[in-house]
Amino acid sequence: MNETILLAILTIITAATPLVFAAIGELVVEKSGVLNLGVEGMMLVGAVSSFTAVHVTGSASLGVLAGMFAGVMLALIFAFLTLNLQSSQVATGLALTIFGIGVSALIGQPLIGVAYEGLPKVQIPVLSDIPVLGRLFFGHDILVYCSIALVIAVSWFLKRTRAGLILRAVGDSHDAAHALGYPVIRVRYLATLFGGGCAGLAGAYLSMAYAPMWVENMSAGRGWIALALVVFASWQPSRVLFGAYLFGGISILQLHAQASGTINIPSQLMSMLPYLATIIVLVLISRDQGRIRRNAPASIGKAFHPTT
Amino acid sequence: MSVSAPRSDTQLVSMQAISKQYPGCLANDAVDLNLGAGEIHALLGENGAGKSTLVKILYGLLQCDSGHIEWNGERVNIASPAVARDLGIAMVFQHFSLFDSLTVLENIALGMAVDADATLHLRIREVSERYGLPLDPDRSVYTLSVGERQRIEIVRCLLQDPRLLIMDEPTSVLTPQEVNELFVTLKRLASEGVAILYISHKLDEIKALCDKATILRDGKRVASADPAVESARSLAALMMGDELSDVEPRSSSAIDTAIMQLSKLNYPASDSTGISIQDVNLELKQGELLGIAGVAGNGQDELLRLIAGEVMPSGGSSIVVKGLDITNSGAGVRRTQGLCCVPEERLGHAAVPSMSLTENVLLTAHHRMSMTSLGLVSKAASRRFANEIIEKFNVQCSGPDAMASSLSGGNLQKFIVGREILQNPDVLVVSQPTWGVDAGAAAAIHKALRALAASGSAVLVISQDLDELMQLCDRISALCAGRLSQTYPTSEVTVQQVGLLMGGAALEAST
């Protein structure tokens, strides 16, 4: 029984990690005042690119890098369209997702059915051998640790560094930031590209670790969940982490419940559960209006027209 | 007054023959301006006289078409605010460049290009205490009132040790006591050698504070004057040309019929930094002007939102207008019942910045001025009404299709006040009616408010400008920490006594 629970927890971690990457990236993007709805598309292109790279070169590191690079490239298209040409962020983001779904299916056509053994796990002598705890805290793949480190780093960056303060200022009022002489467009470019890299990384994690293979549309709406997580976590990194694990946890538990066959609830209802529960919980914990005012980027989604 | 401050032959700043052309208007026409170190120099003029354009050129926000600027006798090219700051020029804007979701500390750090650390925290506390500008560095800006926001800007400038401080209408949101404290601060800065360029419409202040005055009208410099020698009236005459008319003596038109009653009005703050309205009782009579004084951030905004119907009071409260209980009615019903409001924040609260004046008119006047039929909007009717406001209140704009955000502060203020007055409300609640408005426009707004009261409506004026309230109103009361003081006839109290009420003290029974 212990073994089952432990296995379940381990799968929860792998289910949550891609959400953590995608959501923390989008959080930085939104904090700079940009709303990129193309997360789903960037994840898919990241997934197919990393799987292709691994398939061709056999190197896991190159695979991860390829996924991130692909995400950055897609974000670059988005940034150019919305920040330079001032197209609508909502429409451009949706187009990016549709584009990503299409282009990833095209590239991935020859990869369907190709097998990959998955990312290597980090095995630390002695520590990994501690019963239960050893397997809970050690022996994951390297990206799991990276995702946690990334959340801490982003949180520290936004709260403690001057660059983070400028990023928040740009997201709060681009006109005031511009008036004080801060480079609004450049800050937003960097944030958008960072978000793209994170979404690409999330995609790479899906095709290389979570389910080491390529299936068309394999992100299955996780990009959208990541977007929702950012809002419901009221733009706070620690809550994004919590939300991602909550969602991952319930997805896995309901899968186990369905598989056990002991619970007599229609499977469709069970499949809804993670989405519903995550949204309800996060809505409940983010009801404080003051907290939202302090954290929500006020100029999100608004086009910036420099006046001088 | 002879100026005793140290002065060398070279001026600190010399702006020579500055011209700036905008499409359709010459904002500055060969304007000269000279300032020496330690001098407090007033820049006077009505709205649209070109004051803002001139100081924006000096601060590097705009480039002049012709003319040049000398700093310490050397010709300089102030290409951006950063260049201005490096020279030692600091500016307190009328419209603040603040980030709402960030704290005071973070805002100041961003404006100064330093880290938001403990050192800065300490310096803010130090400067704000030294100059009597209380500020909590850890508060989020969105929780602060306009007056408190202005303090951030002033403290930010002072932290930069400027050699020239430009202040655009700094006292319009301060209490008399705060104004006095600010003047002490400014005089102290001047004695330390800082030059101050002071833009204001308040002639008494200029007489009390400034060594010299430059007066602009229609983009031209019409005079340089010594405010100590000139009278307030002669300064006003220079500023306004021949439009000047005397203030009419007050005569109350109040009759003893209550038109609006607030009783036991309670509203708990929505978060820890808000102000709770506590047990506000008020009776407004037909034909009277009642003033509510108070320092910014004592619940003025909350009270207005409660009366306007934007937020609902807690149980037990009651608001009655013309005998009808509207405690739980929305803003639309209240307007139908004859209760109109002008909130303090012009852009974003009273008007939608990105909408035209015609559309903004529709937002509050559609019912009272019958601008809709069968649920469809009559653009012609709203346009007509917008034109009427523009004409009657002399609003300077390109027409009824101008975006609200394209109007200067004073003109938009005239427009939103006019929009409510021309609807002939039975009760008008107006907050800071003349904030950032020049003397001519303020007089026009005051006159219109009086005329409204004379026609039998009741007017509730919420303002931080005590002189305005004492001059305008029949009765006065003060709001302090969400509690409303007793009401006194303005003829029976002094400014100092109202100052006590604003601080939350009760007056002796004998007054």
XYZ file of C-alpha atoms in Angstrom, chain A residues 149-282:
134
model
C 14.692 26.393 -8.254
C 13.108 28.469 -11.003
C 10.109 29.368 -8.845
C 12.385 30.476 -6.027
C 14.589 32.403 -8.446
C 11.646 34.196 -10.087
C 10.153 35.035 -6.713
C 13.477 36.463 -5.553
C 13.993 38.303 -8.836
C 10.600 40.009 -8.708
C 10.695 40.933 -5.035
C 14.319 41.664 -4.375
C 16.109 42.865 -7.475
C 16.052 46.220 -9.171
C 15.452 44.594 -12.564
C 12.443 42.832 -11.075
C 11.124 46.109 -9.711
C 11.452 47.711 -13.145
C 9.639 44.755 -14.691
C 6.757 45.141 -12.230
C 6.695 48.892 -12.814
C 6.448 48.395 -16.580
C 3.553 46.010 -16.028
C 1.787 48.372 -13.652
C 1.891 51.535 -15.744
C 3.864 51.588 -18.967
C 3.257 55.300 -19.395
C 4.700 56.163 -15.996
C 7.639 53.814 -16.601
C 8.259 55.437 -19.963
C 8.028 58.894 -18.401
C 10.744 57.895 -15.945
C 12.906 56.738 -18.827
C 12.641 52.962 -18.566
C 12.783 50.968 -21.831
C 9.259 49.527 -21.831
C 9.532 47.636 -25.124
C 12.897 46.076 -24.283
C 11.715 44.925 -20.843
C 8.620 43.362 -22.396
C 10.695 41.671 -25.120
C 12.952 40.045 -22.548
C 10.013 38.931 -20.401
C 8.150 37.503 -23.399
C 11.208 35.582 -24.580
C 11.764 34.235 -21.068
C 8.145 33.065 -21.016
C 8.632 31.403 -24.396
C 11.719 29.593 -23.138
C 9.823 28.355 -20.097
C 6.872 27.163 -22.195
C 9.293 25.382 -24.529
C 10.918 23.768 -21.505
C 7.514 22.674 -20.261
C 6.876 21.084 -23.646
C 10.272 19.389 -23.594
C 9.421 17.948 -20.199
C 6.180 16.509 -21.542
C 7.752 14.668 -24.465
C 10.973 13.688 -22.706
C 9.971 12.880 -19.139
C 6.250 12.877 -18.425
C 5.325 10.663 -21.368
C 8.523 10.003 -23.338
C 7.065 9.942 -26.823
C 5.410 12.236 -29.329
C 1.645 12.294 -29.747
C -0.165 14.979 -31.684
C -1.576 17.663 -29.378
C 0.042 15.963 -26.398
C -0.062 19.014 -24.121
C -3.841 18.457 -23.915
C -4.771 21.910 -22.639
C -1.964 22.232 -20.085
C -0.966 25.558 -21.615
C -4.413 26.904 -20.822
C -4.297 25.541 -17.299
C -0.949 27.273 -16.844
C -2.536 30.551 -17.933
C -5.422 30.077 -15.509
C -3.013 29.176 -12.707
C -1.204 32.493 -13.077
C -4.423 34.474 -12.688
C -5.886 32.398 -9.896
C -2.547 32.430 -8.082
C -2.890 36.252 -8.185
C 0.546 36.503 -9.834
C 2.434 35.057 -6.884
C 5.123 32.482 -7.699
C 4.625 30.396 -4.551
C 0.918 30.058 -5.287
C 1.652 29.054 -8.863
C 3.749 26.216 -7.468
C 0.954 25.253 -5.083
C -1.663 25.404 -7.826
C 0.424 23.314 -10.211
C 0.923 20.596 -7.597
C -2.745 20.708 -6.661
C -3.727 20.216 -10.275
C -1.115 17.532 -10.842
C -2.146 15.810 -7.631
C -5.824 15.627 -8.405
C -5.214 14.531 -12.009
C -3.152 11.595 -10.841
C -5.440 10.679 -7.934
C -8.518 10.648 -10.119
C -6.658 8.462 -12.626
C -5.850 6.015 -9.848
C -9.424 6.152 -8.625
C -10.731 5.448 -12.102
C -8.278 2.600 -12.576
C -9.149 0.999 -9.258
C -12.748 0.701 -10.407
C -14.026 0.878 -6.827
C -15.559 4.363 -7.142
C -18.802 4.490 -9.018
C -18.615 7.937 -10.598
C -18.703 8.481 -14.368
C -15.175 8.860 -15.689
C -16.047 12.136 -17.418
C -16.891 13.701 -14.073
C -13.680 12.392 -12.588
C -11.673 13.859 -15.459
C -13.216 17.263 -14.765
C -12.155 17.142 -11.154
C -8.604 18.534 -11.404
C -9.738 21.525 -13.441
C -12.676 22.275 -11.154
C -10.875 21.727 -7.880
C -7.840 23.810 -8.857
C -9.949 26.739 -9.955
C -12.209 26.600 -6.889
C -9.339 26.380 -4.435
C -7.388 29.179 -6.055
